[in-house]
PDB file of C-alpha atoms in Angstrom:
ATOM      1  CA  UNK E  27      18.602  -4.426   3.768  1.00 54.00           C
ATOM      2  CA  UNK E  28      20.598  -2.832   6.571  1.00 49.00           C
ATOM      3  CA  UNK E  29      22.320   0.508   6.970  1.00 47.00           C
ATOM      4  CA  UNK E  30      25.583   0.032   8.891  1.00 44.00           C
ATOM      5  CA  UNK E  31      27.142   2.517  11.264  1.00 47.00           C
ATOM      6  CA  UNK E  32      30.257   2.787  13.354  1.00 45.00           C
ATOM      7  CA  UNK E  33      28.993   0.916  16.428  1.00 49.00           C
ATOM      8  CA  UNK E  34      30.657  -2.312  17.403  1.00 51.00           C
ATOM      9  CA  UNK E  35      28.791  -5.425  16.387  1.00 55.00           C
ATOM     10  CA  UNK E  36      26.471  -6.841  19.025  1.00 81.00           C
ATOM     11  CA  UNK E  37      26.241 -10.482  19.992  1.00 90.00           C
ATOM     12  CA  UNK E  38      22.786 -11.702  20.944  1.00 97.00           C
ATOM     13  CA  UNK E  39      24.274 -14.797  22.521  1.00 97.00           C
ATOM     14  CA  UNK E  40      24.619 -14.019  26.218  1.00 97.00           C
ATOM     15  CA  UNK E  41      22.584 -10.798  26.013  1.00 98.00           C
ATOM     16  CA  UNK E  42      19.757  -9.970  28.417  1.00 98.00           C
ATOM     17  CA  UNK E  43      16.767  -8.828  26.379  1.00 98.00           C
ATOM     18  CA  UNK E  44      13.427  -7.243  27.085  1.00 98.00           C
ATOM     19  CA  UNK E  45      10.659  -7.277  24.484  1.00 98.00           C
ATOM     20  CA  UNK E  46       7.535  -5.148  24.904  1.00 98.00           C
ATOM     21  CA  UNK E  47       4.257  -6.545  23.624  1.00 97.00           C
ATOM     22  CA  UNK E  48       5.806 -10.020  23.781  1.00 98.00           C
ATOM     23  CA  UNK E  49       2.707 -12.080  24.454  1.00 96.00           C
ATOM     24  CA  UNK E  50       1.711 -12.457  20.802  1.00 94.00           C
ATOM     25  CA  UNK E  51       2.476 -11.603  17.201  1.00 93.00           C
ATOM     26  CA  UNK E  52       5.806 -10.094  16.266  1.00 95.00           C
ATOM     27  CA  UNK E  53       6.785  -9.642  19.913  1.00 97.00           C
ATOM     28  CA  UNK E  54       6.409 -13.334  20.652  1.00 97.00           C
ATOM     29  CA  UNK E  55       8.556 -14.127  17.617  1.00 97.00           C
ATOM     30  CA  UNK E  56      11.226 -11.747  18.915  1.00 98.00           C
ATOM     31  CA  UNK E  57      11.249 -13.404  22.321  1.00 98.00           C
ATOM     32  CA  UNK E  58      11.406 -16.887  20.817  1.00 98.00           C
ATOM     33  CA  UNK E  59      14.224 -16.131  18.395  1.00 98.00           C
ATOM     34  CA  UNK E  60      16.221 -14.316  21.058  1.00 98.00           C
ATOM     35  CA  UNK E  61      16.090 -17.479  23.145  1.00 98.00           C
ATOM     36  CA  UNK E  62      17.045 -19.585  20.126  1.00 98.00           C
ATOM     37  CA  UNK E  63      20.046 -17.334  19.477  1.00 98.00           C
ATOM     38  CA  UNK E  64      21.335 -17.859  22.987  1.00 98.00           C
ATOM     39  CA  UNK E  65      20.165 -14.817  24.923  1.00 98.00           C
ATOM     40  CA  UNK E  66      20.945 -15.399  28.585  1.00 98.00           C
ATOM     41  CA  UNK E  67      17.554 -14.060  29.682  1.00 98.00           C
ATOM     42  CA  UNK E  68      14.501 -12.728  27.862  1.00 98.00           C
ATOM     43  CA  UNK E  69      11.941 -10.615  29.672  1.00 98.00           C
ATOM     44  CA  UNK E  70       8.606 -10.966  27.892  1.00 98.00           C
ATOM     45  CA  UNK E  71       6.746  -7.790  28.782  1.00 98.00           C
ATOM     46  CA  UNK E  72       2.998  -7.494  28.328  1.00 98.00           C
ATOM     47  CA  UNK E  73       0.030  -5.682  29.805  1.00 97.00           C
ATOM     48  CA  UNK E  74      -1.187  -9.053  31.052  1.00 97.00           C
ATOM     49  CA  UNK E  75       1.885 -11.152  31.889  1.00 97.00           C
ATOM     50  CA  UNK E  76      -0.338 -14.161  32.498  1.00 97.00           C
ATOM     51  CA  UNK E  77      -0.980 -14.191  28.733  1.00 97.00           C
ATOM     52  CA  UNK E  78       2.706 -14.942  28.026  1.00 97.00           C
ATOM     53  CA  UNK E  79       2.866 -18.619  27.037  1.00 96.00           C
ATOM     54  CA  UNK E  80       6.411 -18.981  25.699  1.00 97.00           C
ATOM     55  CA  UNK E  81       8.560 -21.390  27.753  1.00 97.00           C
ATOM     56  CA  UNK E  82      11.891 -20.063  28.942  1.00 98.00           C
ATOM     57  CA  UNK E  83      11.069 -16.349  29.142  1.00 98.00           C
ATOM     58  CA  UNK E  84      10.513 -14.188  32.226  1.00 98.00           C
ATOM     59  CA  UNK E  85       7.007 -12.659  32.074  1.00 98.00           C
ATOM     60  CA  UNK E  86       6.915  -9.024  33.123  1.00 98.00           C
ATOM     61  CA  UNK E  87       3.959  -6.693  33.584  1.00 98.00           C
ATOM     62  CA  UNK E  88       4.319  -3.617  31.408  1.00 98.00           C
ATOM     63  CA  UNK E  89       1.789  -1.245  29.944  1.00 98.00           C
ATOM     64  CA  UNK E  90       4.014   1.248  28.132  1.00 98.00           C
ATOM     65  CA  UNK E  91       1.452   4.002  28.681  1.00 98.00           C
ATOM     66  CA  UNK E  92       1.606   3.557  32.473  1.00 98.00           C
ATOM     67  CA  UNK E  93       4.553   5.503  33.909  1.00 97.00           C
ATOM     68  CA  UNK E  94       4.534   3.568  37.187  1.00 98.00           C
ATOM     69  CA  UNK E  95       4.721   0.233  35.353  1.00 98.00           C
ATOM     70  CA  UNK E  96       7.506   1.510  33.103  1.00 98.00           C
ATOM     71  CA  UNK E  97       9.571   2.562  36.111  1.00 98.00           C
ATOM     72  CA  UNK E  98       8.871  -0.737  37.874  1.00 98.00           C
ATOM     73  CA  UNK E  99       9.949  -2.705  34.796  1.00 98.00           C
ATOM     74  CA  UNK E 100      13.248  -0.840  34.585  1.00 98.00           C
ATOM     75  CA  UNK E 101      13.899  -1.632  38.232  1.00 98.00           C
ATOM     76  CA  UNK E 102      12.926  -5.294  37.901  1.00 98.00           C
ATOM     77  CA  UNK E 103      14.964  -5.794  34.726  1.00 98.00           C
ATOM     78  CA  UNK E 104      18.095  -3.909  35.694  1.00 98.00           C
ATOM     79  CA  UNK E 105      20.353  -6.338  33.813  1.00 98.00           C
ATOM     80  CA  UNK E 106      18.935  -5.593  30.346  1.00 98.00           C
ATOM     81  CA  UNK E 107      21.409  -5.060  27.501  1.00 98.00           C
ATOM     82  CA  UNK E 108      18.978  -5.317  24.561  1.00 98.00           C
ATOM     83  CA  UNK E 109      15.625  -3.520  24.487  1.00 98.00           C
ATOM     84  CA  UNK E 110      13.043  -4.271  21.799  1.00 98.00           C
ATOM     85  CA  UNK E 111      10.288  -1.649  21.675  1.00 98.00           C
ATOM     86  CA  UNK E 112       7.659  -3.690  19.885  1.00 98.00           C
ATOM     87  CA  UNK E 113       4.418  -2.660  21.627  1.00 97.00           C
ATOM     88  CA  UNK E 114       2.143  -0.739  19.301  1.00 95.00           C
ATOM     89  CA  UNK E 115      -1.467  -0.118  18.417  1.00 95.00           C
ATOM     90  CA  UNK E 116      -3.567   0.956  15.453  1.00 93.00           C
ATOM     91  CA  UNK E 117      -7.230   1.940  15.415  1.00 95.00           C
ATOM     92  CA  UNK E 118      -7.466   2.405  11.627  1.00 94.00           C
ATOM     93  CA  UNK E 119      -8.382   6.043  12.026  1.00 95.00           C
ATOM     94  CA  UNK E 120      -8.282   8.989   9.649  1.00 96.00           C
ATOM     95  CA  UNK E 121      -6.953  12.362  10.752  1.00 97.00           C
ATOM     96  CA  UNK E 122      -9.592  14.774   9.462  1.00 97.00           C
ATOM     97  CA  UNK E 123     -12.862  13.069  10.370  1.00 96.00           C
ATOM     98  CA  UNK E 124     -11.722  10.090  12.462  1.00 96.00           C
ATOM     99  CA  UNK E 125     -12.176   9.676  16.186  1.00 97.00           C
ATOM    100  CA  UNK E 126      -9.685  12.080  17.765  1.00 97.00           C
ATOM    101  CA  UNK E 127      -9.487   9.985  20.928  1.00 98.00           C
ATOM    102  CA  UNK E 128      -8.346   7.031  18.816  1.00 98.00           C
ATOM    103  CA  UNK E 129      -5.682   9.150  17.134  1.00 97.00           C
ATOM    104  CA  UNK E 130      -4.451  10.279  20.551  1.00 98.00           C
ATOM    105  CA  UNK E 131      -4.377   6.656  21.757  1.00 98.00           C
ATOM    106  CA  UNK E 132      -2.204   5.677  18.793  1.00 98.00           C
ATOM    107  CA  UNK E 133       0.230   8.469  19.587  1.00 98.00           C
ATOM    108  CA  UNK E 134       0.137   7.607  23.291  1.00 98.00           C
ATOM    109  CA  UNK E 135       1.315   4.031  22.726  1.00 98.00           C
ATOM    110  CA  UNK E 136       3.500   4.272  19.645  1.00 98.00           C
ATOM    111  CA  UNK E 137       5.282   7.533  20.434  1.00 98.00           C
ATOM    112  CA  UNK E 138       4.886   8.424  24.111  1.00 98.00           C
ATOM    113  CA  UNK E 139       5.006   4.804  25.271  1.00 98.00           C
ATOM    114  CA  UNK E 140       8.193   4.118  23.324  1.00 98.00           C
ATOM    115  CA  UNK E 141       9.773   7.307  24.635  1.00 98.00           C
ATOM    116  CA  UNK E 142       8.859   6.438  28.227  1.00 98.00           C
ATOM    117  CA  UNK E 143      10.491   3.017  27.932  1.00 98.00           C
ATOM    118  CA  UNK E 144      13.600   4.467  26.280  1.00 98.00           C
ATOM    119  CA  UNK E 145      13.966   7.090  29.004  1.00 98.00           C
ATOM    120  CA  UNK E 146      13.563   4.495  31.761  1.00 98.00           C
ATOM    121  CA  UNK E 147      15.983   1.970  30.281  1.00 98.00           C
ATOM    122  CA  UNK E 148      18.672   4.309  28.927  1.00 98.00           C
ATOM    123  CA  UNK E 149      20.462   4.447  32.315  1.00 98.00           C
ATOM    124  CA  UNK E 150      20.128   0.666  32.624  1.00 98.00           C
ATOM    125  CA  UNK E 151      21.774   0.153  29.247  1.00 98.00           C
ATOM    126  CA  UNK E 152      24.508   2.658  30.094  1.00 98.00           C
ATOM    127  CA  UNK E 153      25.270   0.822  33.333  1.00 98.00           C
ATOM    128  CA  UNK E 154      25.472  -2.442  31.426  1.00 97.00           C
ATOM    129  CA  UNK E 155      27.930  -1.263  28.792  1.00 96.00           C
ATOM    130  CA  UNK E 156      25.766   0.596  26.277  1.00 97.00           C
ATOM    131  CA  UNK E 157      23.670  -2.134  24.717  1.00 98.00           C
ATOM    132  CA  UNK E 158      21.052  -1.908  21.984  1.00 98.00           C
ATOM    133  CA  UNK E 159      17.592  -0.453  21.480  1.00 98.00           C
ATOM    134  CA  UNK E 160      15.513  -1.788  18.590  1.00 98.00           C
ATOM    135  CA  UNK E 161      12.402   0.241  17.774  1.00 98.00           C
ATOM    136  CA  UNK E 162       9.840  -1.606  15.676  1.00 98.00           C
ATOM    137  CA  UNK E 163       8.645   1.035  13.234  1.00 98.00           C
ATOM    138  CA  UNK E 164       6.818   0.523   9.931  1.00 95.00           C
ATOM    139  CA  UNK E 165       6.951   1.342   6.267  1.00 94.00           C
ATOM    140  CA  UNK E 166       4.021   3.567   7.263  1.00 94.00           C
ATOM    141  CA  UNK E 167       6.511   5.723   9.101  1.00 95.00           C
ATOM    142  CA  UNK E 168       7.090   7.085   5.594  1.00 95.00           C
ATOM    143  CA  UNK E 169       3.744   6.894   3.796  1.00 93.00           C
ATOM    144  CA  UNK E 170       0.104   7.763   4.285  1.00 92.00           C
ATOM    145  CA  UNK E 171      -2.623   5.163   3.908  1.00 89.00           C
ATOM    146  CA  UNK E 172      -6.365   5.607   3.384  1.00 88.00           C
ATOM    147  CA  UNK E 173      -8.197   5.116   6.676  1.00 91.00           C
ATOM    148  CA  UNK E 174      -5.047   4.598   8.751  1.00 93.00           C
ATOM    149  CA  UNK E 175      -3.351   7.950   8.990  1.00 96.00           C
ATOM    150  CA  UNK E 176      -3.507   8.217  12.762  1.00 97.00           C
ATOM    151  CA  UNK E 177      -1.137   5.255  12.802  1.00 96.00           C
ATOM    152  CA  UNK E 178       0.966   6.801  10.018  1.00 97.00           C
ATOM    153  CA  UNK E 179       1.403   9.993  12.035  1.00 98.00           C
ATOM    154  CA  UNK E 180       2.268   8.066  15.205  1.00 98.00           C
ATOM    155  CA  UNK E 181       4.825   5.899  13.409  1.00 98.00           C
ATOM    156  CA  UNK E 182       6.350   8.930  11.687  1.00 98.00           C
ATOM    157  CA  UNK E 183       6.772  10.479  15.138  1.00 98.00           C
ATOM    158  CA  UNK E 184       8.285   7.249  16.430  1.00 98.00           C
ATOM    159  CA  UNK E 185      10.758   7.269  13.538  1.00 98.00           C
ATOM    160  CA  UNK E 186      11.780  10.814  14.450  1.00 98.00           C
ATOM    161  CA  UNK E 187      12.090   9.687  18.069  1.00 98.00           C
ATOM    162  CA  UNK E 188      14.366   6.852  16.966  1.00 98.00           C
ATOM    163  CA  UNK E 189      16.650   9.207  15.070  1.00 98.00           C
ATOM    164  CA  UNK E 190      16.729  11.620  17.978  1.00 98.00           C
ATOM    165  CA  UNK E 191      17.549   9.137  20.722  1.00 98.00           C
ATOM    166  CA  UNK E 192      20.170   7.504  18.497  1.00 98.00           C
ATOM    167  CA  UNK E 193      22.023  10.796  18.502  1.00 98.00           C
ATOM    168  CA  UNK E 194      21.448  11.439  22.194  1.00 98.00           C
ATOM    169  CA  UNK E 195      22.547   7.966  23.323  1.00 98.00           C
ATOM    170  CA  UNK E 196      25.584   7.678  21.047  1.00 97.00           C
ATOM    171  CA  UNK E 197      27.891   9.022  23.737  1.00 96.00           C
ATOM    172  CA  UNK E 198      26.983   6.190  26.111  1.00 97.00           C
ATOM    173  CA  UNK E 199      27.601   3.640  23.355  1.00 97.00           C
ATOM    174  CA  UNK E 200      24.003   2.544  22.848  1.00 98.00           C
ATOM    175  CA  UNK E 201      23.115   1.358  19.355  1.00 98.00           C
ATOM    176  CA  UNK E 202      19.604   2.496  18.359  1.00 98.00           C
ATOM    177  CA  UNK E 203      18.177   0.576  15.429  1.00 98.00           C
ATOM    178  CA  UNK E 204      14.966   1.328  13.549  1.00 98.00           C
ATOM    179  CA  UNK E 205      13.104  -1.596  11.950  1.00 98.00           C
ATOM    180  CA  UNK E 206      10.811  -0.776   9.028  1.00 97.00           C
ATOM    181  CA  UNK E 207       8.428  -3.413   7.695  1.00 94.00           C
ATOM    182  CA  UNK E 208       5.322  -3.826   5.633  1.00 90.00           C
ATOM    183  CA  UNK E 209       2.368  -5.955   6.679  1.00 76.00           C
ATOM    184  CA  UNK E 210       3.224  -9.269   8.325  1.00 76.00           C
ATOM    185  CA  UNK E 211       0.945 -12.190   9.094  1.00 60.00           C
ATOM    186  CA  UNK E 212       0.084 -11.551  12.754  1.00 61.00           C
ATOM    187  CA  UNK E 213      -3.016 -10.622  14.759  1.00 67.00           C
ATOM    188  CA  UNK E 214      -2.019  -6.980  14.397  1.00 60.00           C
ATOM    189  CA  UNK E 215      -2.764  -7.038  10.663  1.00 52.00           C
ATOM    190  CA  UNK E 216      -5.596  -9.578  10.749  1.00 52.00           C
ATOM    191  CA  UNK E 217      -8.070  -7.146   9.159  1.00 60.00           C
ATOM    192  CA  UNK E 218      -5.707  -6.381   6.256  1.00 54.00           C
ATOM    193  CA  UNK E 219      -6.393  -8.593   3.240  1.00 62.00           C
ATOM    194  CA  UNK E 220      -3.334  -7.686   1.167  1.00 60.00           C
ATOM    195  CA  UNK E 221      -0.011  -9.534   0.918  1.00 63.00           C
ATOM    196  CA  UNK E 222       1.690 -10.226   4.237  1.00 60.00           C
ATOM    197  CA  UNK E 223       5.219 -11.261   5.086  1.00 69.00           C
ATOM    198  CA  UNK E 224       6.346 -14.043   7.382  1.00 89.00           C
ATOM    199  CA  UNK E 225       6.877 -12.580  10.878  1.00 91.00           C
ATOM    200  CA  UNK E 226       9.606 -15.112  11.632  1.00 94.00           C
ATOM    201  CA  UNK E 227      11.586 -13.867   8.632  1.00 94.00           C
ATOM    202  CA  UNK E 228      11.053 -10.240   9.647  1.00 96.00           C
ATOM    203  CA  UNK E 229      12.400 -10.924  13.127  1.00 97.00           C
ATOM    204  CA  UNK E 230      15.374 -12.875  11.784  1.00 97.00           C
ATOM    205  CA  UNK E 231      16.313  -9.973   9.502  1.00 97.00           C
ATOM    206  CA  UNK E 232      15.958  -7.532  12.396  1.00 97.00           C
ATOM    207  CA  UNK E 233      18.172  -9.555  14.726  1.00 98.00           C
ATOM    208  CA  UNK E 234      20.731 -10.048  11.965  1.00 97.00           C
ATOM    209  CA  UNK E 235      20.763  -6.275  11.597  1.00 97.00           C
ATOM    210  CA  UNK E 236      21.395  -5.777  15.306  1.00 97.00           C
ATOM    211  CA  UNK E 237      24.298  -8.199  15.228  1.00 97.00           C
ATOM    212  CA  UNK E 238      25.698  -6.341  12.215  1.00 96.00           C
ATOM    213  CA  UNK E 239      25.543  -3.037  14.108  1.00 96.00           C
ATOM    214  CA  UNK E 240      22.914  -1.569  11.767  1.00 97.00           C
ATOM    215  CA  UNK E 241      21.227   1.756  12.481  1.00 97.00           C
ATOM    216  CA  UNK E 242      18.342   0.857  10.197  1.00 97.00           C
ATOM    217  CA  UNK E 243      16.822  -2.377   8.944  1.00 98.00           C
ATOM    218  CA  UNK E 244      14.430  -2.584   5.995  1.00 97.00           C
ATOM    219  CA  UNK E 245      12.738  -5.918   6.490  1.00 95.00           C
ATOM    220  CA  UNK E 246      11.182  -6.349   3.051  1.00 94.00           C
ATOM    221  CA  UNK E 247      11.040  -5.083  -0.512  1.00 92.00           C
ATOM    222  CA  UNK E 248       8.054  -2.834   0.198  1.00 90.00           C
ATOM    223  CA  UNK E 249       9.907  -0.931   2.919  1.00 94.00           C
ATOM    224  CA  UNK E 250      12.918  -0.509   0.635  1.00 94.00           C
ATOM    225  CA  UNK E 251      10.627   0.725  -2.151  1.00 93.00           C
ATOM    226  CA  UNK E 252       8.885   3.230   0.110  1.00 93.00           C
ATOM    227  CA  UNK E 253      12.149   4.620   1.437  1.00 95.00           C
ATOM    228  CA  UNK E 254      13.502   5.052  -2.080  1.00 93.00           C
ATOM    229  CA  UNK E 255      10.328   6.921  -3.039  1.00 91.00           C
ATOM    230  CA  UNK E 256      10.979   9.608  -0.417  1.00 92.00           C
ATOM    231  CA  UNK E 257      13.250  11.367  -2.882  1.00 89.00           C
ATOM    232  CA  UNK E 258      10.425  11.514  -5.427  1.00 87.00           C
ATOM    233  CA  UNK E 259       7.093  13.329  -5.736  1.00 86.00           C
ATOM    234  CA  UNK E 260       4.972  11.982  -2.816  1.00 81.00           C
ATOM    235  CA  UNK E 261       1.859  11.944  -4.991  1.00 85.00           C
ATOM    236  CA  UNK E 262       3.373   9.108  -7.037  1.00 81.00           C
ATOM    237  CA  UNK E 263       3.539   6.818  -4.013  1.00 80.00           C
ATOM    238  CA  UNK E 264       0.082   7.873  -2.826  1.00 75.00           C
ATOM    239  CA  UNK E 265      -1.356   7.013  -6.241  1.00 77.00           C
ATOM    240  CA  UNK E 266       0.433   3.676  -6.148  1.00 79.00           C
ATOM    241  CA  UNK E 267      -1.044   2.872  -2.743  1.00 77.00           C
ATOM    242  CA  UNK E 268      -4.530   3.909  -3.782  1.00 69.00           C
ATOM    243  CA  UNK E 269      -4.205   1.663  -6.820  1.00 70.00           C
ATOM    244  CA  UNK E 270      -3.726  -1.305  -4.519  1.00 66.00           C
ATOM    245  CA  UNK E 271       0.028  -1.750  -4.476  1.00 51.00           C
ATOM    246  CA  UNK E 272      -0.211  -2.422  -0.733  1.00 51.00           C
TER     247      UNK E 272
END
């Protein structure tokens, strides 16, 4: 499900893309499908670029929590027209009694890291005609989860960030798209034993949304269900989650 806006539609064919956290999981799927859709160049950014094993991409060192590396990446990839902020982390931490350092680390990567990359690449996108930013969010942007509320808080902040920079970058013609998804079958959710979606399908839906000029993409039924529940009593969704609906 996508929410359209007034931006012109974006062609991935011929675009120059950069994907953070592209060495594995959802990020690797993004890099692969961008190549398959005809992107002219795909920078596969990772903390350890030597771990990037996808033929055809340009490996790029990038730890989104390192300001020097963020600035260096924006300089090295000055032709980018499509930015995918995929890098993220979860430590499965509660807010009240969990390790506060772990909660801070989740916020540091998911919120502050995303913001640092957006700030560094916004002028690059402006110089290249506006372009697109896709922020990989989560259905947990909108709901709490037992034992994982540090991540929930960080993703909620990242969702707010996405809405804010969409407004701030509208004048330069940059489309900012938020992708919400439930669990998908990648290393990131390896410890989760519930139902998981196909990451290739999630990425396809996200890229279709970009090409349609969507401000928001709901990658699966769970994300659509959670968003709809926001207009209801939050306890109902919490009870549903505790009962094992996700």
